[in-house]
mmCIF file of C-alpha atoms and ligand atoms in Angstrom:
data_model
loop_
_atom_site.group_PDB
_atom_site.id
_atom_site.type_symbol
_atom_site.label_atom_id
_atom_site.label_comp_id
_atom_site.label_asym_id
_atom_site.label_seq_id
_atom_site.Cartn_x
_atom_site.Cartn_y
_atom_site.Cartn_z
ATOM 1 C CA UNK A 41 0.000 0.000 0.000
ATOM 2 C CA UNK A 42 1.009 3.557 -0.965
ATOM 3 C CA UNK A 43 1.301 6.344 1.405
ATOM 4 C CA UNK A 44 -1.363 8.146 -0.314
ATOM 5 C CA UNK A 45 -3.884 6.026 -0.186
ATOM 6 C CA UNK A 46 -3.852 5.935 3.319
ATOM 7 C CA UNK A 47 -6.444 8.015 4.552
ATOM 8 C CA UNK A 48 -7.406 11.004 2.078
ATOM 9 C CA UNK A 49 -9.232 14.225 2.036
ATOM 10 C CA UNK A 50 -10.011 15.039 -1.651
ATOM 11 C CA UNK A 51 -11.252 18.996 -1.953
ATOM 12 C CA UNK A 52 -13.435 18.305 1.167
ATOM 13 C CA UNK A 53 -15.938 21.027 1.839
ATOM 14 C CA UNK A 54 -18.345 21.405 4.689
ATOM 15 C CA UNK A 55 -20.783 24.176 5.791
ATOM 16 C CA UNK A 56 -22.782 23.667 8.787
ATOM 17 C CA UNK A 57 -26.476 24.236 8.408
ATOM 18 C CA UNK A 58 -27.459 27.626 8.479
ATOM 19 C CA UNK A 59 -23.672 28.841 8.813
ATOM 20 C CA UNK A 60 -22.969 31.200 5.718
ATOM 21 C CA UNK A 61 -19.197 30.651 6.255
ATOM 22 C CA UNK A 62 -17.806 27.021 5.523
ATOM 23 C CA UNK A 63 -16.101 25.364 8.257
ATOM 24 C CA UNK A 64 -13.405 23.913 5.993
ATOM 25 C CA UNK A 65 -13.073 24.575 2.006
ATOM 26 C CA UNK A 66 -12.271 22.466 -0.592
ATOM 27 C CA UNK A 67 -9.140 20.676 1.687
ATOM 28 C CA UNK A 68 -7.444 17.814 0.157
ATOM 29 C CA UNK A 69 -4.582 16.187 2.107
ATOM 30 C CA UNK A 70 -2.976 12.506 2.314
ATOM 31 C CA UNK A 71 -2.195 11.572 5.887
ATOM 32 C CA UNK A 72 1.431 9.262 5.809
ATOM 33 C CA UNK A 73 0.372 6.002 7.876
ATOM 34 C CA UNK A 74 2.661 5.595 11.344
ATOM 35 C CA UNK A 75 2.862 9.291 11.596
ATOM 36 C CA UNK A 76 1.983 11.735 14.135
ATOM 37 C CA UNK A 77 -0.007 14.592 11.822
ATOM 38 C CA UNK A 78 -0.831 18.011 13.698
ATOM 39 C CA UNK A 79 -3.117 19.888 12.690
ATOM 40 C CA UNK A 80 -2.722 24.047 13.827
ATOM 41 C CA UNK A 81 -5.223 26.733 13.223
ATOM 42 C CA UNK A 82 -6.738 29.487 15.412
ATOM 43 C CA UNK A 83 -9.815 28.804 17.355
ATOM 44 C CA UNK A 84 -12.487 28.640 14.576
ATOM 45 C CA UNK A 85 -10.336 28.171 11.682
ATOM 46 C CA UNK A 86 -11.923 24.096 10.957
ATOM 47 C CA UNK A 87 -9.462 21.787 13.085
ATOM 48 C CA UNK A 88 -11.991 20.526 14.169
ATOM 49 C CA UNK A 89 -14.484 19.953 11.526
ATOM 50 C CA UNK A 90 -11.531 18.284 9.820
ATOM 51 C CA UNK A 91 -11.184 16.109 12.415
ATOM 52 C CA UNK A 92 -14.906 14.999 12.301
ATOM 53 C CA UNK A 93 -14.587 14.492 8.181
ATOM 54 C CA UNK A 94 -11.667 12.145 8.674
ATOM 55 C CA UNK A 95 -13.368 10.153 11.086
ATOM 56 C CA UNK A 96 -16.624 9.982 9.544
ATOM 57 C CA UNK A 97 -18.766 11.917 12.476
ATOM 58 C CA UNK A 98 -19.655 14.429 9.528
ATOM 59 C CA UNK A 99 -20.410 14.187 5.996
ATOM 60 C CA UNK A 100 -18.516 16.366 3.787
ATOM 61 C CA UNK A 101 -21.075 18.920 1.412
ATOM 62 C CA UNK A 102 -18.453 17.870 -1.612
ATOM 63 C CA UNK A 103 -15.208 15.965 -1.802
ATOM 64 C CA UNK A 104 -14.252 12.356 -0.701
ATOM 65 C CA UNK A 105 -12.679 11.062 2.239
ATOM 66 C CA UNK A 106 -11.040 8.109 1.296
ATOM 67 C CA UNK A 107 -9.378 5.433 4.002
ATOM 68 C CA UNK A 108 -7.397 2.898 1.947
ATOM 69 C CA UNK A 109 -9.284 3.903 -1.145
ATOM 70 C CA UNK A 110 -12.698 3.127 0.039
ATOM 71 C CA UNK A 111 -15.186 5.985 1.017
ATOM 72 C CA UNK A 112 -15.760 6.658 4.505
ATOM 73 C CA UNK A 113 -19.563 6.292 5.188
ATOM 74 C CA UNK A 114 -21.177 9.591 7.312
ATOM 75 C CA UNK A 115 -23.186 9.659 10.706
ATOM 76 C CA UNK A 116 -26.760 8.966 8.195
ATOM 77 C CA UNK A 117 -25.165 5.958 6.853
ATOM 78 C CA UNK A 118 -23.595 3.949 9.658
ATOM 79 C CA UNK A 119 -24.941 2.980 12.953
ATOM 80 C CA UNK A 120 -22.359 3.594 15.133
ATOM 81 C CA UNK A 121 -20.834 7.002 13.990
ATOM 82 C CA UNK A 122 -17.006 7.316 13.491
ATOM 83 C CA UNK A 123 -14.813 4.428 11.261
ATOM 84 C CA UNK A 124 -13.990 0.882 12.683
ATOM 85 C CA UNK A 125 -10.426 1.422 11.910
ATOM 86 C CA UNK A 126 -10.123 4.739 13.855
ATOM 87 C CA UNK A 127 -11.045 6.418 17.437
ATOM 88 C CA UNK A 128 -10.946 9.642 18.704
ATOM 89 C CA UNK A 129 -10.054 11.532 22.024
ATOM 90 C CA UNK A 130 -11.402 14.558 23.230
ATOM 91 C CA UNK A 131 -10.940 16.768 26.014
ATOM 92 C CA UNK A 132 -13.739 15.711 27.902
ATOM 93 C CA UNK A 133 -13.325 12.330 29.428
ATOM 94 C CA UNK A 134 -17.325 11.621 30.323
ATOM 95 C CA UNK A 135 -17.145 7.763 28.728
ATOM 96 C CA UNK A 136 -15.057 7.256 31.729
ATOM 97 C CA UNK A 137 -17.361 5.542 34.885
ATOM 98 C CA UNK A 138 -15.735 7.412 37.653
ATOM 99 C CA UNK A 139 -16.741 4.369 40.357
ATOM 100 C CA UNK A 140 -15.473 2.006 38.685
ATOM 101 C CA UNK A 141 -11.581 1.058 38.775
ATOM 102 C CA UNK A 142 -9.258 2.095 36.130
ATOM 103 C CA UNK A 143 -8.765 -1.656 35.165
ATOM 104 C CA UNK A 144 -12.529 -2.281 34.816
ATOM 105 C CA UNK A 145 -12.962 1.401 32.685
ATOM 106 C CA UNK A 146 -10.399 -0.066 30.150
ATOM 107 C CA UNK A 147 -10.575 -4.154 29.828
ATOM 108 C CA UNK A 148 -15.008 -3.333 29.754
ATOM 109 C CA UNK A 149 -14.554 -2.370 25.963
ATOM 110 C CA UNK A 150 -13.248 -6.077 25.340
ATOM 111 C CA UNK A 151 -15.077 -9.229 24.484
ATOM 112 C CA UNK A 152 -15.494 -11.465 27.339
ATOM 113 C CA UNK A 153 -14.897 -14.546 24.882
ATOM 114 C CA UNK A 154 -11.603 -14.767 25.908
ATOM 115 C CA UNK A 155 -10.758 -13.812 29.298
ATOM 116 C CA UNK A 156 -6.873 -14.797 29.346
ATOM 117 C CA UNK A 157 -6.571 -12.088 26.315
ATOM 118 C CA UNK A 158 -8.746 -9.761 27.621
ATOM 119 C CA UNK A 159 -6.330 -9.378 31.043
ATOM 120 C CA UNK A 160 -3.426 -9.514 29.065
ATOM 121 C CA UNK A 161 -4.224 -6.815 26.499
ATOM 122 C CA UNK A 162 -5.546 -4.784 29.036
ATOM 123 C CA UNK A 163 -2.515 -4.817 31.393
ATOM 124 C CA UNK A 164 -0.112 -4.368 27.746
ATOM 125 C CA UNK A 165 -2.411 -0.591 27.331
ATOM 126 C CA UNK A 166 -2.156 0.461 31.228
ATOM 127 C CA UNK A 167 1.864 -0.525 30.852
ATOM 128 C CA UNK A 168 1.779 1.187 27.456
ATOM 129 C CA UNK A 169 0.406 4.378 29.286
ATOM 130 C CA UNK A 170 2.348 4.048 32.284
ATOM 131 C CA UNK A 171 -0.838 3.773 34.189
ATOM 132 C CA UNK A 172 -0.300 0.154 35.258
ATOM 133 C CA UNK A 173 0.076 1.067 39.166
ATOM 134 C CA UNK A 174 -3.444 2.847 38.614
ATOM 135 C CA UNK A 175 -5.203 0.005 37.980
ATOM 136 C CA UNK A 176 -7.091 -1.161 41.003
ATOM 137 C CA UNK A 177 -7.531 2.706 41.735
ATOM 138 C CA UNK A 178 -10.953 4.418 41.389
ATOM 139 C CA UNK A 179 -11.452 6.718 38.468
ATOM 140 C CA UNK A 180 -13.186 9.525 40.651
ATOM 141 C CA UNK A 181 -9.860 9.904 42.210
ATOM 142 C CA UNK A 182 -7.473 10.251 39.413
ATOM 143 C CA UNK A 183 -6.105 13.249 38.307
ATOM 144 C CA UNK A 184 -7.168 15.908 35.214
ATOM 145 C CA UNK A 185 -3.677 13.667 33.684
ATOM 146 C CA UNK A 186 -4.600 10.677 34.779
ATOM 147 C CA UNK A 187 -7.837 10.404 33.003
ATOM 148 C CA UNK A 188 -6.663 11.668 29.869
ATOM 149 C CA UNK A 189 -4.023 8.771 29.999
ATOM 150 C CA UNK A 190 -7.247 6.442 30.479
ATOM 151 C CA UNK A 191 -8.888 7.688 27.699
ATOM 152 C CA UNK A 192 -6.441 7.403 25.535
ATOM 153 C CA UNK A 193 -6.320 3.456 26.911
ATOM 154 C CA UNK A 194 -10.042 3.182 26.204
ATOM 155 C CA UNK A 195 -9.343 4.091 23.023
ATOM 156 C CA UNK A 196 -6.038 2.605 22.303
ATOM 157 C CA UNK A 197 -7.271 -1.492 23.851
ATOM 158 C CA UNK A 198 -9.472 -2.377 20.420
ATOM 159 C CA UNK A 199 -6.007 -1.847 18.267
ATOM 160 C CA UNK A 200 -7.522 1.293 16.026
ATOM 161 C CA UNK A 201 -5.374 1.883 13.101
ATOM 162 C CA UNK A 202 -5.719 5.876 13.567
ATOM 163 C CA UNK A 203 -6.027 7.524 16.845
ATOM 164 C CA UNK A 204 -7.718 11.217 16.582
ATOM 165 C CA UNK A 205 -6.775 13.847 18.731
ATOM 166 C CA UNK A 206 -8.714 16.652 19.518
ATOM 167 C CA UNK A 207 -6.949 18.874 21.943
ATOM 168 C CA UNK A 208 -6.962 16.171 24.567
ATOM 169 C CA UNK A 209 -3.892 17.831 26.824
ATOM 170 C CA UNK A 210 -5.885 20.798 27.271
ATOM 171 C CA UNK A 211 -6.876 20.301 30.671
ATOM 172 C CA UNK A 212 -3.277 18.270 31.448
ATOM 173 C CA UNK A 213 -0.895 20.191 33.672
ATOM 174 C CA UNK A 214 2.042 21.751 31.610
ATOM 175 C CA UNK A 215 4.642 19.383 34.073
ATOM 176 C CA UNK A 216 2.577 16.193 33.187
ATOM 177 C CA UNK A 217 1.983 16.714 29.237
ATOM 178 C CA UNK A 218 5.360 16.314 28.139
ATOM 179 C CA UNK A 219 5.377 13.175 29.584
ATOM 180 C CA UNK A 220 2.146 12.114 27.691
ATOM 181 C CA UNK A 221 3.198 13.330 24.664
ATOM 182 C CA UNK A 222 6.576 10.982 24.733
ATOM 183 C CA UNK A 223 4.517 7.831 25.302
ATOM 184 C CA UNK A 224 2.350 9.104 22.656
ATOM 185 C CA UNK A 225 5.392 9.272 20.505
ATOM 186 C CA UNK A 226 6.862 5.672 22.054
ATOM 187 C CA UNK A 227 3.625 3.942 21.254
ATOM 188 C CA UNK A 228 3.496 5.518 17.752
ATOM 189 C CA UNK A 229 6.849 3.841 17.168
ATOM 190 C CA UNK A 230 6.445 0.737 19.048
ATOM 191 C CA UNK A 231 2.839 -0.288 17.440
ATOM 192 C CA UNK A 232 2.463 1.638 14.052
ATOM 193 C CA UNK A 233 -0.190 3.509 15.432
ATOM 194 C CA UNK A 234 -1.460 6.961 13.041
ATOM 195 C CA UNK A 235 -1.802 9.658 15.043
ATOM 196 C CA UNK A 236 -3.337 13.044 13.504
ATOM 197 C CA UNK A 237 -3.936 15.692 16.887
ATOM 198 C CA UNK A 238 -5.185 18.742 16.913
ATOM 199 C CA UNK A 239 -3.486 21.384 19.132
ATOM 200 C CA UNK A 240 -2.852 24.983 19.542
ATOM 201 C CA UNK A 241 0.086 24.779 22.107
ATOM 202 C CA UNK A 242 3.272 25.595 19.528
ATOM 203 C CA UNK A 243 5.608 23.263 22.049
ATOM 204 C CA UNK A 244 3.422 20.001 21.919
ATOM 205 C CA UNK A 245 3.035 20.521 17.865
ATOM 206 C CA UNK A 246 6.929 21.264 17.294
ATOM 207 C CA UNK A 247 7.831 18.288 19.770
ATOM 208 C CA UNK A 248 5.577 15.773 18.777
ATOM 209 C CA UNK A 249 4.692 15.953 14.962
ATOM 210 C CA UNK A 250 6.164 14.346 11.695
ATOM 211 C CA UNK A 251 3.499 16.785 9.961
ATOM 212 C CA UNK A 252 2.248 19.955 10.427
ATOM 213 C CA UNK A 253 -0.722 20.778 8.860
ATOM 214 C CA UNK A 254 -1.816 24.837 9.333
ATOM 215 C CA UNK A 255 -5.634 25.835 8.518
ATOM 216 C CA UNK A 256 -6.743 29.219 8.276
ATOM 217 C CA UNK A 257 -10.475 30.130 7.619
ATOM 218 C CA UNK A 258 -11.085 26.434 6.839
ATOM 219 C CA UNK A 259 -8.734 26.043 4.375
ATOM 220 C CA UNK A 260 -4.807 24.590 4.448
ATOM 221 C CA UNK A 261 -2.170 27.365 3.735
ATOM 222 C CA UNK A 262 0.854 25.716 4.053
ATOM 223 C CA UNK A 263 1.804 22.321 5.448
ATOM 224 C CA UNK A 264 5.509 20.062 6.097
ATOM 225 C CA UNK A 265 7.624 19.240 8.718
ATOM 226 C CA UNK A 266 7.441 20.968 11.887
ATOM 227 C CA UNK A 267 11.519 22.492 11.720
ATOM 228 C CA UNK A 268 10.883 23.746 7.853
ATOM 229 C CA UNK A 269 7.434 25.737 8.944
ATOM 230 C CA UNK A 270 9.112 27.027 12.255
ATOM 231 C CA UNK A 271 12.271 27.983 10.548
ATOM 232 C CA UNK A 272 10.633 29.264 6.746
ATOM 233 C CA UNK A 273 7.208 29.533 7.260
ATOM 234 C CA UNK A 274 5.591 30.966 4.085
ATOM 235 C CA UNK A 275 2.887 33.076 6.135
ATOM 236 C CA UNK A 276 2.873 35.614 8.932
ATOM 237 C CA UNK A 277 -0.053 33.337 10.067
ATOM 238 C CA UNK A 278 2.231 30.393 10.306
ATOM 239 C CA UNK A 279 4.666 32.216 12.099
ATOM 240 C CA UNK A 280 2.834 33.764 14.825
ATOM 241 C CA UNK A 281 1.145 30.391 15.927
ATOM 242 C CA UNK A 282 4.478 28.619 16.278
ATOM 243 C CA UNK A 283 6.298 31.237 18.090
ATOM 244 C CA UNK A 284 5.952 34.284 19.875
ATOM 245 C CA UNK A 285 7.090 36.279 17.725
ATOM 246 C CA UNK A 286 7.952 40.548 16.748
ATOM 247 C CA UNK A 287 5.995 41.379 14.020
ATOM 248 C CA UNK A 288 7.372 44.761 12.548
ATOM 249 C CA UNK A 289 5.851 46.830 10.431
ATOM 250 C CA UNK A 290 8.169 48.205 7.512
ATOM 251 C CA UNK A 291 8.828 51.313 9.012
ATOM 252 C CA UNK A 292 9.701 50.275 12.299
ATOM 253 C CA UNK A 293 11.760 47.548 10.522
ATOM 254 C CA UNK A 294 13.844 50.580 8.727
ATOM 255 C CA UNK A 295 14.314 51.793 12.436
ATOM 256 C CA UNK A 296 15.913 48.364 13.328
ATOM 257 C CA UNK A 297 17.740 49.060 10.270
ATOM 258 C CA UNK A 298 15.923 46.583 8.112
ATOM 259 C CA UNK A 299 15.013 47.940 4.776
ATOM 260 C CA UNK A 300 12.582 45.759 2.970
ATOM 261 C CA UNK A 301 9.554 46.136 0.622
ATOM 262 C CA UNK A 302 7.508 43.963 2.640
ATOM 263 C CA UNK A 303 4.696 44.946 5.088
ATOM 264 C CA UNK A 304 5.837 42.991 7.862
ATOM 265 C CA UNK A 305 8.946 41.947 9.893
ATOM 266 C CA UNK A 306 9.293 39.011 11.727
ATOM 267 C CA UNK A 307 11.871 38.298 14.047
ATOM 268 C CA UNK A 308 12.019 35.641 16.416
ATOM 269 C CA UNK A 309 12.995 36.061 20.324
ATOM 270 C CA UNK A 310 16.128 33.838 19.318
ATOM 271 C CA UNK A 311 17.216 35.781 15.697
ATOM 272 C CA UNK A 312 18.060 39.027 18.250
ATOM 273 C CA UNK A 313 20.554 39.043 21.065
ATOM 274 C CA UNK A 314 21.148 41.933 23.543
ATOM 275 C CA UNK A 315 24.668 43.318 23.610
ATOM 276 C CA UNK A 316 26.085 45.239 26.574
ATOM 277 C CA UNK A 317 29.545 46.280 25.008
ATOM 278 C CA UNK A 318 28.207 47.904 21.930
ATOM 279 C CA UNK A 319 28.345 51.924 21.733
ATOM 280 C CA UNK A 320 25.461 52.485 19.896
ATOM 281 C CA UNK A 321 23.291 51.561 22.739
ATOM 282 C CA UNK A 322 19.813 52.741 21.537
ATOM 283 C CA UNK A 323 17.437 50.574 23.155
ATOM 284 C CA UNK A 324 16.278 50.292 27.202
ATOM 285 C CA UNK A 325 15.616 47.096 28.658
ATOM 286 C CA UNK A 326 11.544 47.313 29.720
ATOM 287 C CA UNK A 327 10.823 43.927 31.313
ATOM 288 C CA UNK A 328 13.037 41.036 32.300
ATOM 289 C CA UNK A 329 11.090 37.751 32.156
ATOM 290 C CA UNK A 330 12.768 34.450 33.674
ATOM 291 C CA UNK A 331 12.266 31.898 32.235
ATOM 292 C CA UNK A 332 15.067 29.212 33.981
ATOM 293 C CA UNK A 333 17.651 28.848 31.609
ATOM 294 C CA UNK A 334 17.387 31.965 29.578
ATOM 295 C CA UNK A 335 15.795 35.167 29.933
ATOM 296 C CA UNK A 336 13.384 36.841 27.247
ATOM 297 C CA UNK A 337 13.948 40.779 27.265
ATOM 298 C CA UNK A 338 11.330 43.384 26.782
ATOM 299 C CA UNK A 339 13.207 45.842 25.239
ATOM 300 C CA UNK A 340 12.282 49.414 23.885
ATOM 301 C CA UNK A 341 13.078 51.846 21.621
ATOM 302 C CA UNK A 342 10.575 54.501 20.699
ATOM 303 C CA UNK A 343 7.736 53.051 19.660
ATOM 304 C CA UNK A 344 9.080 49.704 19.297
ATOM 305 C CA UNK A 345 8.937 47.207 21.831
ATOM 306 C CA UNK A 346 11.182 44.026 20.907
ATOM 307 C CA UNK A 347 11.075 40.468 23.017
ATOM 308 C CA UNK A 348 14.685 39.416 22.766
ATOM 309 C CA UNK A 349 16.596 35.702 24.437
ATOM 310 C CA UNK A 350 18.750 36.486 26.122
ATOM 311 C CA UNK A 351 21.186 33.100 27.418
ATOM 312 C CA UNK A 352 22.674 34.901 29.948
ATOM 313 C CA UNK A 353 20.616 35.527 33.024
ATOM 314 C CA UNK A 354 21.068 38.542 35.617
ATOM 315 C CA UNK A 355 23.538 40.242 33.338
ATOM 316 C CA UNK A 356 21.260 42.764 32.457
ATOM 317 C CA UNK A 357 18.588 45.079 34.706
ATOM 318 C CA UNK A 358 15.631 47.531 34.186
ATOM 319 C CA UNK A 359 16.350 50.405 32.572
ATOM 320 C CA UNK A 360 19.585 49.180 31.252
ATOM 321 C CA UNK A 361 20.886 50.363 27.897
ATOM 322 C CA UNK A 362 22.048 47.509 25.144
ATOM 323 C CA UNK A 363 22.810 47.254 22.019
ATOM 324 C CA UNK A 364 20.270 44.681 20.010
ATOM 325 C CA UNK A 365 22.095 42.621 17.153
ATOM 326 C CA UNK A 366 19.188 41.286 14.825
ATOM 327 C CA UNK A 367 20.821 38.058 13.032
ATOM 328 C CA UNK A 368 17.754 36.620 10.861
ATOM 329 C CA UNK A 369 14.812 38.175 10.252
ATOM 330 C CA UNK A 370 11.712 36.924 8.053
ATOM 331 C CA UNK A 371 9.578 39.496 5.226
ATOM 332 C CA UNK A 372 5.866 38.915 5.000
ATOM 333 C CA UNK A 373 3.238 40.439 2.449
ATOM 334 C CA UNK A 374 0.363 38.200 3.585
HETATM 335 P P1 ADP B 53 -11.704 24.870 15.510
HETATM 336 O O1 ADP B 53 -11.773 23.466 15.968
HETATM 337 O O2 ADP B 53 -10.495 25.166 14.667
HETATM 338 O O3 ADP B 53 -11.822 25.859 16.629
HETATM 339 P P2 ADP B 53 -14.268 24.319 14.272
HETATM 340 O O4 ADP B 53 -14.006 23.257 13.288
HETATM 341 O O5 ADP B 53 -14.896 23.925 15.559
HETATM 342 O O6 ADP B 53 -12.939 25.164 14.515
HETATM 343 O O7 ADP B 53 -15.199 25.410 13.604
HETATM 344 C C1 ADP B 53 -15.007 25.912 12.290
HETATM 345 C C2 ADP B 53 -16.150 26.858 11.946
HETATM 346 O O8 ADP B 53 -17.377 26.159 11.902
HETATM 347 C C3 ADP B 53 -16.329 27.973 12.953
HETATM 348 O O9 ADP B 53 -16.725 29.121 12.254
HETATM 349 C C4 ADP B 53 -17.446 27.462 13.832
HETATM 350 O O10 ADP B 53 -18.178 28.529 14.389
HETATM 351 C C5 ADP B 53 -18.285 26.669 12.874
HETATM 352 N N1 ADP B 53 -18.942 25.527 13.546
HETATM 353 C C6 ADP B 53 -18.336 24.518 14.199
HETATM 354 N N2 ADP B 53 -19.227 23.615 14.677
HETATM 355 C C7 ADP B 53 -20.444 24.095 14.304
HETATM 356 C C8 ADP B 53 -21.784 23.622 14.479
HETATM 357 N N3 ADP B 53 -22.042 22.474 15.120
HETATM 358 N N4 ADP B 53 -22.783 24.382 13.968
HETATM 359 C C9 ADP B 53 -22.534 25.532 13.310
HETATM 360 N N5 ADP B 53 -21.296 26.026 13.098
HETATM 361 C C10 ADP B 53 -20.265 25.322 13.580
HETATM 362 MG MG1 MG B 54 -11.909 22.640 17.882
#
């Protein structure tokens, strides 16, 4: 089997009823199998609409969605809504019965006809998930984390072939995500598991996908690897949902003695570096933000306010005066 006939979105278009703005347009896209996919968009922009067209929850207006070349049947036409081959995760984690034990909430979705099996593909998902010494707990006690994790066990125990992610971490501490995200990634490479998640956090995106895919007003403008859309993004769009980033416009660019045609300026936190032993000092240090191993820099001059990196910490104070050294910067018309 070829990677593109995997699962496929072929000029996909879907309005909602009595919406006069489509929630995606005309999208086509080929997702590669044993791949995480991310899908990045501002609130609104169709993630996940797209979502619920891949898995067959919603019937696309025109187009095809196509999983291994056959047509994937909409809520009207199939009982149970949502393809055999695929499940998805949300961030609410209601299917969960919060008095029963974390064993019984996973090993309940399998067949009884074989017990022996039944324990021991339930205890291989709780190990996958690292929730193994949770399993005799109650699921009312477990935390925001911790329930995500069994979700994602519910979802993972029937072997789908595509596991759908809609903003599951949401509600996941910062400290506890990264972890989730690795085993994510470990089980993806262990099992051959497609993942395709939809997220808004630039870190979990950058860190966890083989493909970025970014939507804007329901339709794809611009998709690759994560590292060629952070570092040569094609739109300001793309650029300001991966990083928090200056945006410039062309006069204040000529001030930071950037002379371009463009309308915009983009420069990263990291593509401009405070220096102290420069004598053209013409910029004040506004705000220093900590942020462990580095600092970011508010720094000002005139109207421009610039957030700098600065590697190392304490060496410079409020009100300071530095020189700011821009080393890459990016030109946007869109
Ligand atoms: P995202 O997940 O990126 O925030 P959605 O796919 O939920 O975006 O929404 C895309 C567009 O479709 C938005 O304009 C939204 O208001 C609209 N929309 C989403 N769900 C519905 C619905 N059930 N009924 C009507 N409009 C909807
Ligand atoms: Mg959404």
């Amino acid at each position: 089997m070829s990677d593109t006939s995997f699962l496929q979105a072929l000029a996909v278009s879907k309005t909602y009823p009595g919406e006069r703005v489509a929630g995606v347009k005309r999208i086509s896209l080929n997702i590669k199998p044993q791949k995480i996919t991310a899908i990045i968009g501002e609130s609104g922009s169709g993630k996940s609409t797209l979502l619920r067209l891949l898995y067959g929850l919603l019937s696309p207006d025109d187009g095809r969605v196509l999983f291994k070349g056959e047509r994937i049947w909409g809520p009207e036409e199939k009982l149970i809504p949502g393809h055999d081959a695929m499940k998805m995760v949300t961030q609410d984690t209601d299917g969960l019965n919060l008095y029963a034990k974390v064993w019984d909430n996973i090993a309940v979705l399998m067949p009884n006809t074989d017990v022996s099996a039944k324990e021991e593909r339930t205890s291989q998902v709780l190990q996958q998930l690292n929730i193994l010494k949770l399993a005799s707990k109650q699921a009312f006690f477990l935390s925001g984390g911790e329930k995500q994790r069994v979700a994602i066990a519910r979802a993972l125990i029937t072997r789908p072939e595509v596991l759908l992610l809609d903003e599951p971490f949401n509600q996941v501490d910062t400290s506890f995500r990264e972890g989730l995200q690795q085993d994510i990634r470990q089980i993806v490479h262990d099992t051959g598991l497609t993942v395709i998640m939809v997220s808004h956090d630039p870190a979990e995106v950058l860190s966890m996908a083989d493909e970025l895919i970014v939507l804007k007003d329901g339709e794809i403008i611009e998709a690759g690897h994560p590292k060629t859309l952070y570092q040569a993004p094609q739109n300001l769009y793309t650029a300001k949902l991966l990083t928090n980033c200056n945006v410039l416009s062309q006069a204040n660019a000529a001030l930071c003695g950037i002379s371009t045609k463009a309308a915009d300026v983009v420069i990263y936190p990291e593509w401009a570096a405070p220096t102290g032993s420069w004598t053209r000092k013409d910029w004040t240090v506004k705000q220093v933000l900590f942020k462990g191993n580095h600092e970011d820099l508010l720094v000002n001059k005139g109207d421009i306010t610039l957030r700098v990196l600065n590697d190392e910490p304490d060496k410079y104070k409020l009100g300071d005066k530095v020189h700011i050294k821009i080393n890459k910067y990016l030109a946007f018309d869109n």
